[in-house]
Structure formats: structure tokens, C-alpha cells
Tab-separated table of C-alpha atoms and ligand atoms in Angstrom:
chain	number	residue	atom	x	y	z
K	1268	UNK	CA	-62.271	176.866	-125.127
K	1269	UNK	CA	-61.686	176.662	-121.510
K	1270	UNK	CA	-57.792	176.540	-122.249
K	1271	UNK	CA	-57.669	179.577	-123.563
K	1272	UNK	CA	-59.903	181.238	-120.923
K	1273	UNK	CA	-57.293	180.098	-118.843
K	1274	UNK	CA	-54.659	182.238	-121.329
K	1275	UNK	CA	-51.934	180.893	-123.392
K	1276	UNK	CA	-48.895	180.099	-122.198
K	1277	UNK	CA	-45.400	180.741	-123.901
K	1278	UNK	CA	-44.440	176.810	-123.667
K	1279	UNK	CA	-46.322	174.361	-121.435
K	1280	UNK	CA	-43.520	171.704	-120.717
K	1281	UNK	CA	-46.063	169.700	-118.532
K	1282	UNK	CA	-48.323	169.989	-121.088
K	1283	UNK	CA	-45.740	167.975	-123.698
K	1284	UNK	CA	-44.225	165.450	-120.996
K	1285	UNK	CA	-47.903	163.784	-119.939
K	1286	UNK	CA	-48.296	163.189	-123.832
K	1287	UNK	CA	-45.620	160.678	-123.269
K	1288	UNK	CA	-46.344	159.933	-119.830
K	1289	UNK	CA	-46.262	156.373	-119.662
K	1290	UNK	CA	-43.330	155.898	-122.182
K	1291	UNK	CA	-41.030	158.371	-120.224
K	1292	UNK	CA	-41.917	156.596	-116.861
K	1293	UNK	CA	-40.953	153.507	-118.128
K	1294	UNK	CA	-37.989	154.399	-119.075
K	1295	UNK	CA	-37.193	156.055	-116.095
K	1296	UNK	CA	-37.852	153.184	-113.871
K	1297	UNK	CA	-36.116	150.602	-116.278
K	1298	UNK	CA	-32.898	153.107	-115.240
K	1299	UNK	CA	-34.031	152.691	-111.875
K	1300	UNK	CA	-34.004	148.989	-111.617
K	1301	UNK	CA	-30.599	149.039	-113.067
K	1302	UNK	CA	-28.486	149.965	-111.049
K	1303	UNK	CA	-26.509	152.146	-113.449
K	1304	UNK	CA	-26.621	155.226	-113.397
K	1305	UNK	CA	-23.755	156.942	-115.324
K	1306	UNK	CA	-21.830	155.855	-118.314
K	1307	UNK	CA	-24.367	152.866	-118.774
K	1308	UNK	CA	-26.230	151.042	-121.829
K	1309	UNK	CA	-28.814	154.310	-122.028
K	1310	UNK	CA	-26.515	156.464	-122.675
K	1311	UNK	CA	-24.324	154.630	-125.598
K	1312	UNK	CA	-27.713	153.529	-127.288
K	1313	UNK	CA	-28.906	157.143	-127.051
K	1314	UNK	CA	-25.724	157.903	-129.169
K	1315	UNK	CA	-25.554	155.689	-131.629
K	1316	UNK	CA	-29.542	156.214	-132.039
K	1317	UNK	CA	-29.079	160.055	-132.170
K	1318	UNK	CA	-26.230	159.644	-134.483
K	1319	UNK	CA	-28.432	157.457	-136.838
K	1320	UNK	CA	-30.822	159.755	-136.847
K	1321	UNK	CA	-29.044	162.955	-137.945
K	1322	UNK	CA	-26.723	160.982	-139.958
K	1323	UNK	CA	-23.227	161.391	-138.726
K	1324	UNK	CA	-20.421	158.783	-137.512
K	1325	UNK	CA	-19.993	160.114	-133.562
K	1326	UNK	CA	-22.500	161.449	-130.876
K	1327	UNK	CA	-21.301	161.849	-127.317
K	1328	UNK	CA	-23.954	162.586	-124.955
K	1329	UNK	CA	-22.227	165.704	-122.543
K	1330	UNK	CA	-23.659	167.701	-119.564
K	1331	UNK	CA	-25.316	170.865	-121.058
K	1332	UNK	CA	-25.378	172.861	-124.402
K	1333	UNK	CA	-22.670	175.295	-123.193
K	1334	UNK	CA	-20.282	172.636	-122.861
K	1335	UNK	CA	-21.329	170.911	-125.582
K	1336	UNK	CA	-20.249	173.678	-127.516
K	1337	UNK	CA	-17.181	174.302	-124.988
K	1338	UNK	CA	-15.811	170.694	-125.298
K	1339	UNK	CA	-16.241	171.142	-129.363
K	1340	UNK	CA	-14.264	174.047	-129.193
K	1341	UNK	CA	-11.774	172.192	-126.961
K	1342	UNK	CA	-11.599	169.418	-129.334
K	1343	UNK	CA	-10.276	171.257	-132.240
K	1344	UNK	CA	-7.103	171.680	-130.302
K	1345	UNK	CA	-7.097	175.778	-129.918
K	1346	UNK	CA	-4.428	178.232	-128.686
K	1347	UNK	CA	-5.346	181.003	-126.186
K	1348	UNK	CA	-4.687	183.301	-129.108
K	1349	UNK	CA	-6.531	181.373	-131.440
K	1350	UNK	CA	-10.021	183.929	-132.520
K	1351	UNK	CA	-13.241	182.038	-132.752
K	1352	UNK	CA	-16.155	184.230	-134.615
K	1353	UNK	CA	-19.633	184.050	-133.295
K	1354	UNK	CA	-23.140	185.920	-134.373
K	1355	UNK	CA	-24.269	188.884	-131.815
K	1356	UNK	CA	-27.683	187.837	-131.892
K	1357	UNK	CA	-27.790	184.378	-130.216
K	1358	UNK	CA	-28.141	183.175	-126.494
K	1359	UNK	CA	-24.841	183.963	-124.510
K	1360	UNK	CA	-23.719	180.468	-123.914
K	1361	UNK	CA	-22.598	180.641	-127.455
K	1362	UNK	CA	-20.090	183.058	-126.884
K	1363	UNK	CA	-19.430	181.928	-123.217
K	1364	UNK	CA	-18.160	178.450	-124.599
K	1365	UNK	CA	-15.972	180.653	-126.510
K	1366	UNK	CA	-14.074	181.942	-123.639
K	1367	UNK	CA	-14.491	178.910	-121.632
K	1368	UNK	CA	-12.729	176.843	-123.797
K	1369	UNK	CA	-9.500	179.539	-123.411
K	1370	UNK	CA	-9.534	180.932	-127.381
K	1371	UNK	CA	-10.576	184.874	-128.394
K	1372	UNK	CA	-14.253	185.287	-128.614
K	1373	UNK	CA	-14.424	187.871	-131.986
K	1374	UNK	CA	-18.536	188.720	-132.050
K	1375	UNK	CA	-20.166	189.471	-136.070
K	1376	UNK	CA	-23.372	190.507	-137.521
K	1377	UNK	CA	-27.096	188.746	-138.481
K	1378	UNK	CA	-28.764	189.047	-141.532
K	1379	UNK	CA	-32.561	190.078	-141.447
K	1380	UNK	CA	-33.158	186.173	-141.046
K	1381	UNK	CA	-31.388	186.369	-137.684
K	1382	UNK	CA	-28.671	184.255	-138.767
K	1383	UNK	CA	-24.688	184.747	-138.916
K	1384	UNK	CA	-24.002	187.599	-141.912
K	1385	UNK	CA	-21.788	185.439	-144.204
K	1386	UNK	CA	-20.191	189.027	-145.708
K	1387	UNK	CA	-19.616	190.233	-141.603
K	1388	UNK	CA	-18.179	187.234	-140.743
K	1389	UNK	CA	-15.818	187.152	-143.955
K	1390	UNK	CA	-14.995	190.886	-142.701
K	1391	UNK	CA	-13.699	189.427	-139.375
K	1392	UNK	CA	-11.418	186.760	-140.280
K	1393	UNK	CA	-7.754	187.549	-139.206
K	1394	UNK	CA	-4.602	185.654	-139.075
K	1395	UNK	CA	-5.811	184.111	-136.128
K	1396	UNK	CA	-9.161	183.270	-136.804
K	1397	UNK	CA	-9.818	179.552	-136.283
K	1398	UNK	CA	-13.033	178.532	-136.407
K	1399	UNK	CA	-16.720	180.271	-136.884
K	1400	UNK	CA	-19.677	179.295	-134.819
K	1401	UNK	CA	-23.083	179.276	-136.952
K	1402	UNK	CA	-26.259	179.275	-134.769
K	1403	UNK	CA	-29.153	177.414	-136.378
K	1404	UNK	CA	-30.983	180.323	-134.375
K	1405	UNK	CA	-34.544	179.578	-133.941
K	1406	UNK	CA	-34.617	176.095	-135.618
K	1407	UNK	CA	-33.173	176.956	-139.604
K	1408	UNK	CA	-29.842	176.309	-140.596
K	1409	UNK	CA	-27.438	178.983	-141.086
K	1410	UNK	CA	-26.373	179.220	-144.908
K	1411	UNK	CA	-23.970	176.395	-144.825
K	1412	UNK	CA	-22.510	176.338	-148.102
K	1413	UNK	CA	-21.401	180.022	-148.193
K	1414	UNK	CA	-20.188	179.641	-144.372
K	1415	UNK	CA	-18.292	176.776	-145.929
K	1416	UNK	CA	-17.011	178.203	-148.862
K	1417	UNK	CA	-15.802	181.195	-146.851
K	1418	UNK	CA	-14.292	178.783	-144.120
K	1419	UNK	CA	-12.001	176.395	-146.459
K	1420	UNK	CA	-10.297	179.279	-148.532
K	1421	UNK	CA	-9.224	180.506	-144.556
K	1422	UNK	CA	-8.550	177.129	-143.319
K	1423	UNK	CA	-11.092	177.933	-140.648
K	1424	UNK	CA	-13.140	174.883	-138.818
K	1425	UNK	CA	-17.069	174.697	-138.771
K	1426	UNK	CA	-18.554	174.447	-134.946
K	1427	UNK	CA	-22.293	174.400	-135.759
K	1428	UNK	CA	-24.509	175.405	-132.431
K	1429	UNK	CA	-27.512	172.785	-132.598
K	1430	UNK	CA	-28.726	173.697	-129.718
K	1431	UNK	CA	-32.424	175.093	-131.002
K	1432	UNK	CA	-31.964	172.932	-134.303
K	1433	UNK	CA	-32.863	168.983	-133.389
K	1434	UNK	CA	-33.844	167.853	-136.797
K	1435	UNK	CA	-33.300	170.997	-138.805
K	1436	UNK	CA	-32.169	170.576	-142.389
K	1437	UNK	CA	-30.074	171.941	-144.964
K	1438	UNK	CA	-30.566	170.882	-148.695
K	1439	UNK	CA	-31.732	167.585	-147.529
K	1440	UNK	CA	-28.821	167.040	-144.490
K	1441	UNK	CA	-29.504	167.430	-140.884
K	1442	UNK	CA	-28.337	169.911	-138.740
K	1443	UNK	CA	-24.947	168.579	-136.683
K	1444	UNK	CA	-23.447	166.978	-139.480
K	1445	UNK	CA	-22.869	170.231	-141.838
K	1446	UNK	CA	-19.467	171.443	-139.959
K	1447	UNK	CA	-16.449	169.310	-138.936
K	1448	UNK	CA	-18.748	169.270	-135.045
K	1449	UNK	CA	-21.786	170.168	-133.760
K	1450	UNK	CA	-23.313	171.300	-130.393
K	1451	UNK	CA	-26.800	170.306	-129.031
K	1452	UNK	CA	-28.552	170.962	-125.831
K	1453	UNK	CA	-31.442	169.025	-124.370
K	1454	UNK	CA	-32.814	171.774	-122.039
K	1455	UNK	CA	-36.120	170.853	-121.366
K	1456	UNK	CA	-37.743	173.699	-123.645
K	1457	UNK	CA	-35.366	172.707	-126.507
K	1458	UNK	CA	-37.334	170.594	-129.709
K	1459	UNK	CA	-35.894	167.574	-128.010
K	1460	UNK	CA	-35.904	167.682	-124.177
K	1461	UNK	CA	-34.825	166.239	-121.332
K	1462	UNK	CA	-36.226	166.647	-117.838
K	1463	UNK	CA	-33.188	168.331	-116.670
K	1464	UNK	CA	-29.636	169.598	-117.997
K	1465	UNK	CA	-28.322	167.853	-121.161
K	1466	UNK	CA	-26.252	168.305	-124.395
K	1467	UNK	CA	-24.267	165.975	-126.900
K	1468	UNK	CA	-21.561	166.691	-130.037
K	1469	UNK	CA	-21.622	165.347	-133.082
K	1470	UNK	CA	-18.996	164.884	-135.605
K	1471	UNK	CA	-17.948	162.771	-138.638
K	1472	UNK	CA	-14.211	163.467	-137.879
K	1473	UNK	CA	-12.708	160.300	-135.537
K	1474	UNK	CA	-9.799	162.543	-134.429
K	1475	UNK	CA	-11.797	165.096	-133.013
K	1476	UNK	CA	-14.245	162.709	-131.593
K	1477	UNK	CA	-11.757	160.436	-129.614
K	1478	UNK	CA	-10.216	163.843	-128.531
K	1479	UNK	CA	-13.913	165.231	-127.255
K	1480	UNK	CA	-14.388	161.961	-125.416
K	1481	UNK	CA	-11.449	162.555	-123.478
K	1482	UNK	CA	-12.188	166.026	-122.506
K	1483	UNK	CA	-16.014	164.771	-121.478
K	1484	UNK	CA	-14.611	161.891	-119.225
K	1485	UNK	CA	-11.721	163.175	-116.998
K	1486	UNK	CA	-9.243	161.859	-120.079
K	1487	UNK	CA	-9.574	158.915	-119.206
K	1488	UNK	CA	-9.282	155.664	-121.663
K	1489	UNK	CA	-9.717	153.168	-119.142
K	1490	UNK	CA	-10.362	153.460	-115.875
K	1491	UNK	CA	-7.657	155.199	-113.682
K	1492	UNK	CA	-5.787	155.527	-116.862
K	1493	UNK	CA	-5.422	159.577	-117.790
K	1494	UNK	CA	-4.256	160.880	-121.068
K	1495	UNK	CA	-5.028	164.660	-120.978
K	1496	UNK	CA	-6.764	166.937	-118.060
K	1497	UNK	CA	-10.529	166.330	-118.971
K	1498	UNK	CA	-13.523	168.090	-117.130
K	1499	UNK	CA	-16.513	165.852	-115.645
K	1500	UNK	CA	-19.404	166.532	-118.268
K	1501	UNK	CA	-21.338	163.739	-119.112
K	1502	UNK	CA	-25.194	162.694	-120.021
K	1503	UNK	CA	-26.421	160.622	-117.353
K	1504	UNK	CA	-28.332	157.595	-117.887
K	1505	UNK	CA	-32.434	158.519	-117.072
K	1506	UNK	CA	-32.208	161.455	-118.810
K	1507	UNK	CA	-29.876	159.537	-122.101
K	1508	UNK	CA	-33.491	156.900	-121.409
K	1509	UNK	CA	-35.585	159.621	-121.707
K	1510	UNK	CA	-33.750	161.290	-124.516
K	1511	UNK	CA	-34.772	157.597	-126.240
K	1512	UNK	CA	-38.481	158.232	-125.970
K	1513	UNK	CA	-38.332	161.751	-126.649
K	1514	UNK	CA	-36.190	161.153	-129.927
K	1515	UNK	CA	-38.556	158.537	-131.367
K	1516	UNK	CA	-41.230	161.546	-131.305
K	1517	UNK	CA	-39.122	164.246	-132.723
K	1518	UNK	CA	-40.209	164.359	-136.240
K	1519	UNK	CA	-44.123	164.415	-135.320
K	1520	UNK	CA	-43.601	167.131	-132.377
K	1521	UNK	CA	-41.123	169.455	-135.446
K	1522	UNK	CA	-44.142	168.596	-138.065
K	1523	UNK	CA	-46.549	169.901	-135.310
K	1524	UNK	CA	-44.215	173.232	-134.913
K	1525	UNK	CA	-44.381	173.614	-138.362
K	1526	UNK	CA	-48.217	173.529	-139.119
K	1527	UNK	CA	-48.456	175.886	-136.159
K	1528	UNK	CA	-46.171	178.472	-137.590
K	1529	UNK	CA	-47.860	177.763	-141.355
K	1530	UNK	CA	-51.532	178.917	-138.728
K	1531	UNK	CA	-49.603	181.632	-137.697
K	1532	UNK	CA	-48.313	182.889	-140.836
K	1533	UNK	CA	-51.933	182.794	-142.529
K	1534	UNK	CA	-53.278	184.874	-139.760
K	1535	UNK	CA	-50.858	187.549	-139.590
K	1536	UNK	CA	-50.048	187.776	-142.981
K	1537	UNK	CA	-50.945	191.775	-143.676
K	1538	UNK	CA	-50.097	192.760	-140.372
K	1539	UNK	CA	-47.124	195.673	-139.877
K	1540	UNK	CA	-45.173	193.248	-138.401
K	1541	UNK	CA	-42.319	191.073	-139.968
K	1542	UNK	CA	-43.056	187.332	-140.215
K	1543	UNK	CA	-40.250	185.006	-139.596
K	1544	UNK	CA	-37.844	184.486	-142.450
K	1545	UNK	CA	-38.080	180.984	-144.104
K	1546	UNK	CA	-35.459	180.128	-146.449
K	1547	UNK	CA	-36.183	177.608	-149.408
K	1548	UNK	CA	-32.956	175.400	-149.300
K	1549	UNK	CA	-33.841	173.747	-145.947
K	1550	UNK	CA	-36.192	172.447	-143.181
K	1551	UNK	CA	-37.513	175.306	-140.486
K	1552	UNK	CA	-38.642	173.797	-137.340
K	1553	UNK	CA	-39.444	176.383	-135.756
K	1554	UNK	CA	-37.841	176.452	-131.842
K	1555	UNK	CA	-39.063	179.843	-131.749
K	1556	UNK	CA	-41.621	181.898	-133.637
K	1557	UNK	CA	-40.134	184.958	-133.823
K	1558	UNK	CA	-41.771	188.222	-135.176
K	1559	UNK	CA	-40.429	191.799	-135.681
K	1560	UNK	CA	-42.137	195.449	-135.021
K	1561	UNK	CA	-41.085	198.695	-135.907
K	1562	UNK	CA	-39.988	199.501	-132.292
K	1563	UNK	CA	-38.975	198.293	-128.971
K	1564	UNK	CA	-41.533	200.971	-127.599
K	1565	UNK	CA	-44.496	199.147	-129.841
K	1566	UNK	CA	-42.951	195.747	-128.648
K	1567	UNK	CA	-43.653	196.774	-124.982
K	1568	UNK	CA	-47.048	198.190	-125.888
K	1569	UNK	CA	-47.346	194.867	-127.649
K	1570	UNK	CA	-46.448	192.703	-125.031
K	1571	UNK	CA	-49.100	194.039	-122.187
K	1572	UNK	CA	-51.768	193.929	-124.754
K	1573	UNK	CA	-51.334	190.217	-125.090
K	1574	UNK	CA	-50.187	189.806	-121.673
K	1575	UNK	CA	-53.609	191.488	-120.089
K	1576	UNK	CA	-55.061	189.209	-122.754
K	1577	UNK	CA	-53.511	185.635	-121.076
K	1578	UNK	CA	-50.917	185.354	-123.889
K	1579	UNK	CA	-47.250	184.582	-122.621
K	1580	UNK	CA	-44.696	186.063	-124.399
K	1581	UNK	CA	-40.904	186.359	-124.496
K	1582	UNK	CA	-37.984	188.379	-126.495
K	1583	UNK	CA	-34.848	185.967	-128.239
K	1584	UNK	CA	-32.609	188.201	-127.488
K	1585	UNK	CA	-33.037	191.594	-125.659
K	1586	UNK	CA	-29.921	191.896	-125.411
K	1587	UNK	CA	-27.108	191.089	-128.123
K	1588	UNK	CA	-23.798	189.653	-126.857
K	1589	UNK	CA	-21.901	192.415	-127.544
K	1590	UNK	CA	-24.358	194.768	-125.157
K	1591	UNK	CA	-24.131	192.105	-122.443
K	1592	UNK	CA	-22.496	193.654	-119.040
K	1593	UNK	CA	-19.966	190.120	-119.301
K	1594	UNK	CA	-18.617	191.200	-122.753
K	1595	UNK	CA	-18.735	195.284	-122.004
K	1596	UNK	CA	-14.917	195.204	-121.250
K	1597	UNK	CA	-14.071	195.212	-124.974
K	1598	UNK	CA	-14.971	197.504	-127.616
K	1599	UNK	CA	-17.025	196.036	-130.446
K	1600	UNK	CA	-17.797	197.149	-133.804
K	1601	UNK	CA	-21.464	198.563	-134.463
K	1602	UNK	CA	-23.691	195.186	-135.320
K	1603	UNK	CA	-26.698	196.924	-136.839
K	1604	UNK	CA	-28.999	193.674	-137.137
K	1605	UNK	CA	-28.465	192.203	-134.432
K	1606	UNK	CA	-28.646	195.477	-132.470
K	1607	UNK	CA	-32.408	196.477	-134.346
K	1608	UNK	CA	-33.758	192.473	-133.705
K	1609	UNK	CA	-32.553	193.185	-129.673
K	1610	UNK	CA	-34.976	195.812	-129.791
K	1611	UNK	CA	-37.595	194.401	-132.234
K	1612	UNK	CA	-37.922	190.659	-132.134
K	1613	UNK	CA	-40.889	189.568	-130.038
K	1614	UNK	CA	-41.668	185.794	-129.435
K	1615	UNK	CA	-45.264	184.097	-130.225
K	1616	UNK	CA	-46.167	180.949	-128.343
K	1617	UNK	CA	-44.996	177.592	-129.719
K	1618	UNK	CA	-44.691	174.092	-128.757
K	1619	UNK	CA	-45.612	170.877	-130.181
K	1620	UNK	CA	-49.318	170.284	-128.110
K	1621	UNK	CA	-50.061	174.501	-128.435
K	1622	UNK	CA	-53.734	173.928	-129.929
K	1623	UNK	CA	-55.108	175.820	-132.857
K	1624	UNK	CA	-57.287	177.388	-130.813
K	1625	UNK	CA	-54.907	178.898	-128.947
K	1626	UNK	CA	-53.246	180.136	-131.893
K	1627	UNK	CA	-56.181	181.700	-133.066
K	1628	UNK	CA	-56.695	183.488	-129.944
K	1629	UNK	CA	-52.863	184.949	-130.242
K	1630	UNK	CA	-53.653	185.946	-133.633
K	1631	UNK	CA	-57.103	187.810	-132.972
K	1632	UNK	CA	-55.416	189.486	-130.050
K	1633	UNK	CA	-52.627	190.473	-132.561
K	1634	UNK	CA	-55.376	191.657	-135.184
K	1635	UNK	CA	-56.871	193.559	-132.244
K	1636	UNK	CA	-53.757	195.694	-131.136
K	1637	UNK	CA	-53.738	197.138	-134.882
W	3159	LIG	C1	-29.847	176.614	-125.134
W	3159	LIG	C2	-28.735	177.114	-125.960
W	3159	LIG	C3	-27.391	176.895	-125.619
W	3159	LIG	C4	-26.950	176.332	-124.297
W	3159	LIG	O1	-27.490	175.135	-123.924
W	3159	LIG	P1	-27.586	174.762	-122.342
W	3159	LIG	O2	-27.920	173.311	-122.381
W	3159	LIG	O3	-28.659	175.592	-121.776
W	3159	LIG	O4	-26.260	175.023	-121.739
W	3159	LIG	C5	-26.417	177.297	-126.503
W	3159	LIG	N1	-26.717	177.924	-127.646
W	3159	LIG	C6	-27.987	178.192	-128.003
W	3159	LIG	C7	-28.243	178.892	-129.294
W	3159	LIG	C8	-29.038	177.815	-127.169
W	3159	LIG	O5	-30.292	178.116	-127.505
């Protein structure tokens, strides 16, 4: 009870890391006594471990989500005319990677569910077009087959962003082996977590994968030895040894997410408010609870009444990326999900260790404001 006198926070990282405390310091100081910091035994067991676990042939461990998804891009061998399509509603680094990597960043619509509108992204294929970006976007997969179905007639490649999807499935498969690559982050608030900046890429295509390794490691084969012009972006070895711990406790800390959302959904079932979509064909795990209200003025209204209450909340996205100051130089078509979610969508507390209690507290406060 005396937690949530104290209020309930949005994410308690501190909270998850101390559940592990003795694991993760262990690992930290085994990295410690090594000697080796970068490019060392952590970091290749971390990838063949996190490849095993999603079930794909290649994981290189990388510096951060964005270039995770940058270094993807880069790997597929694009033009500077070359159009890559990415869903509005998503966090910018999506479409940032976009630009980063030197192609045509081409921005399309949501569903209700929040993720990429199969039907808008079909409508912005050109000539050019040369790969699609589907974000898992709060922890479900994107709908994979249609994306895929659209993407071979065009001869269009598949860059899934991973970043809020660690152990995410679709019919049966995890997410970062559904496209020809993936992108994942290991921010510290992600479902797997890192106590600092991380990211990896996934793919079952060796090609792409040598290529990718290149581009993460100056170009470099062997030492001194450069192919191509590669960037510096690598996972470093205590956080690749803390990535090990963390990964081992992935599926209990998603099963936790998902009995807290299942608490949440029985509570505010009946409220004017629109639960989170969850679709049949996969696995939801729930990086984000997001809800919907009728209006960005109830939202605000919303968010003081929990706030003077002690509950922390936060908006995924208030702005869409085509209302972001960075992408106001061109002029976009009207994106009338994502633009309505902006306004609407209103974050609920969740992490693995958020206790029922505290969920029940979010939920009377919600039964309250109505
Ligand atoms: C977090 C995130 C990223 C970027 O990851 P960083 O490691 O923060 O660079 C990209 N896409 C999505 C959808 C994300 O949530």
C-alpha cells in the first residue's frame, strides 16, 4: 500500500534492474576483469544467443536503435533517390534513419491498431519505392503477411523496426525475422534493456549481413584492412554482458506485461475510452499500454486527474512525423489516424515489476474521472 501512497510511476527502471541485481553485477565485473572492452567474447555470445532466441541466422549487436535501423537501411544497398515508406505514427528515429541512411523518406497512414495501413502504404508505392519500414509499435507485429504480399509483387524489401517488439510474435515467428532485416534498440525502457545506449540487426540474408557488418565496423575485414567507408557503431561489451542476463529474463518480464494489460483490460472494460487493439494472429507484449479518448482536450483533463492522483503518464506520439518541425519542409498528404491517435492516445503505466496494486489504483482513478 505504501507504494502507491507514494504514486505510480510511468516505468520504474530502478525498480526492474535491483530484481536482477546480483546477476547484472556479475556480469559487469566479469567485463571488468577482462580487459576487453569492445568487440570481445560478450558481445559475439550476445549475438549468437539473441539470434537463437528469435530464430534467425545473423544478429550484430550496433550502437543505438536509430542506427540499427540506419545501418539496415544502408545494407540494402540504396540510391539517394531510392523512396523508403514509413508509418506517421511511430517515434521519429524511424523516419530519421530514413534520411540518415541518404534514401527519400515517403511517410503513410495507421490503422486504428496504430500500425502501418497496408491499403496507405500500397497507395504510396512509386517507381522508386524500395523498401517499407513496419513498426511493431507498442509491442504487436505489424500485419506481416499482407505487408509481404504487397512488398514482393513491387519488388520492395522488408526493414522491420523491433525496437519496442523484443519477443513479439507473428503466427508463431518472432519479431526480427519476418522481413529480409530487422532493427532493435536496447534503450533502457525498451522490453529488453540495457543500462545505456544499444541496438542490434537481424537478418536471415548472409549478403546483407556481411554488408551491415562492414558498415557497423569502419569496413573493416581485418584489422587495418578497409573495404567500404563504414561508421563506428558498435555494442560494447558490459552492456552485450548485461544484454545476457537481461535476455535470459525476457519471456517472464513480456508474460508479466501481459497479465498486467489482461488487469487492465478487465478494469476498464465499459469505460468511454478505447482499449488497446489486440490482434489474434500473434503475441502482444505490450511495450506500451496505450488507450484512446474522444479528445486531446479530455486527454489533458485526463492526465492532471491522474497526475494530482500520483499516476505518471505519457503520450506515444503527440506528435506524428509528418507534424514534426524536422519534416515541416515538405508537404505531406492528410494521415487521418495517425493525426486523431497524436491527439488521442494516452499511455497507462507498464513495466514488468508494476504491482497489481498499482494497477488497481490507475484503474479506480480512471473509474473516478468518469
Ligand atoms: C526506441 C525506438 C527507436 C530508436 O532506438 P534508440 O536506441 O533510442 O536509437 C526506433 N524506433 C522505435 C519505434 C523506437 O521505439
Amino acid at each position: 500500500m505504501t507504494l502507491v501512497a507514494q504514486g505510480v510511476p510511468f516505468l520504474d527502471l530502478a525498480r526492474e534492474q535491483t530484481m536482477d541485481l546480483e546477476r547484472i553485477e556479475g556480469a559487469v565485473k566479469r567485463v571488468l576483469e577482462s580487459g576487453r572492452y569492445v568487440l570481445g567474447p560478450e558481445v559475439g555470445a550476445f549475438e549468437s544467443e539473441f539470434a537463437d532466441y528469435l530464430g534467425v541466422q545473423h544478429a550484430i549487436g550496433v550502437a543505438n536503435g536509430q542506427e540499427a535501423l540506419e545501418i539496415a537501411l544502408r545494407g540494402l544497398g540504396l540510391c539517394p533517390d531510392d523512396e523508403v515508406i514509413v508509418p506517421s505514427m511511430t517515434f521519429v528515429a524511424t523516419a530519421n534513419a530514413v534520411q540518415l541512411a541518404g534514401a527519400r523518406l515517403v511517410l503513410c497512414d495507421v490503422g486504428r491498431d496504430g500500425l502501418i495501413d497496408v491499403e496507405s502504404m500500397q497507395a504510396a508505392i512509386t517507381e522508386r519505392t524500395r523498401a517499407v519500414i513496419p513498426v511493431h509499435l507498442y509491442g504487436q507485429c505489424a500485419n506481416m503477411d499482407a505487408i509481404a504480399e504487397v512488398a514482393r509483387r513491387h519488388g520492395i524489401k522488408i526493414v522491420e523496426d523491433a525496437a519496442q517488439a523484443h519477443g513479439a510474435e507473428f503466427r508463431g515467428r518472432r519479431a526480427g525475422g519476418l522481413g529480409d532485416v530487422a532493427a532493435f534498440s536496447f534503450y533502457p525502457s525498451k522490453n529488453l534493456g540495457c543500462l545505456g545506449d544499444g541496438g542490434a540487426i537481424t537478418t536471415n540474408d548472409t549478403e546483407i549481413y556481411e554488408r551491415m557488418r562492414l558498415l557497423s565496423n569502419y569496413g573493416s575485414v581485418r584489422k587495418y584492412q578497409h573495404e567500404i567507408v563504414g561508421r563506428n557503431s558498435r555494442l560494447d561489451e558490459i552492456q552485450a554482458a548485461v544484454l545476457r542476463v537481461r535476455l535470459t529474463d525476457l519471456e517472464i518480464c513480456n508474460e508479466r506485461r501481459k497479465a498486467a494489460a489482461a488487469r487492465y483490460r478487465q478494469a476498464l472494460a465499459g469505460l468511454p475510452l478505447a482499449l488497446p487493439t489486440e490482434h489474434s494472429r500473434g503475441k502482444h507484449v505490450y511495450h506500451v499500454f496505450a488507450v484512446n479518448v474522444s479528445s486531446s482536450d479530455e486527454r489533458g483533463r485526463l492526465r492532471e486527474h491522474l497526475k494530482e492522483r500520483g499516476v505518471d503518464t505519457q503520450c506515444h506520439y503527440p506528435l506524428p512525423v509528418h507534424d514534426q518541425p524536422a519534416y515541416a519542409s515538405a508537404t505531406w498528404p492528410t494521415f487521418e489516424h495517425a493525426s486523431r491517435q497524436a491527439r488521442t492516445t494516452l499511455s497507462l503505466p507498464m513495466f514488468p515489476s508494476l504491482k497489481f496494486e498499482e494497477i488497481d489504483h490507475v484503474t479506480r482513478c480512471l473509474q473516478e474521472f468518469w
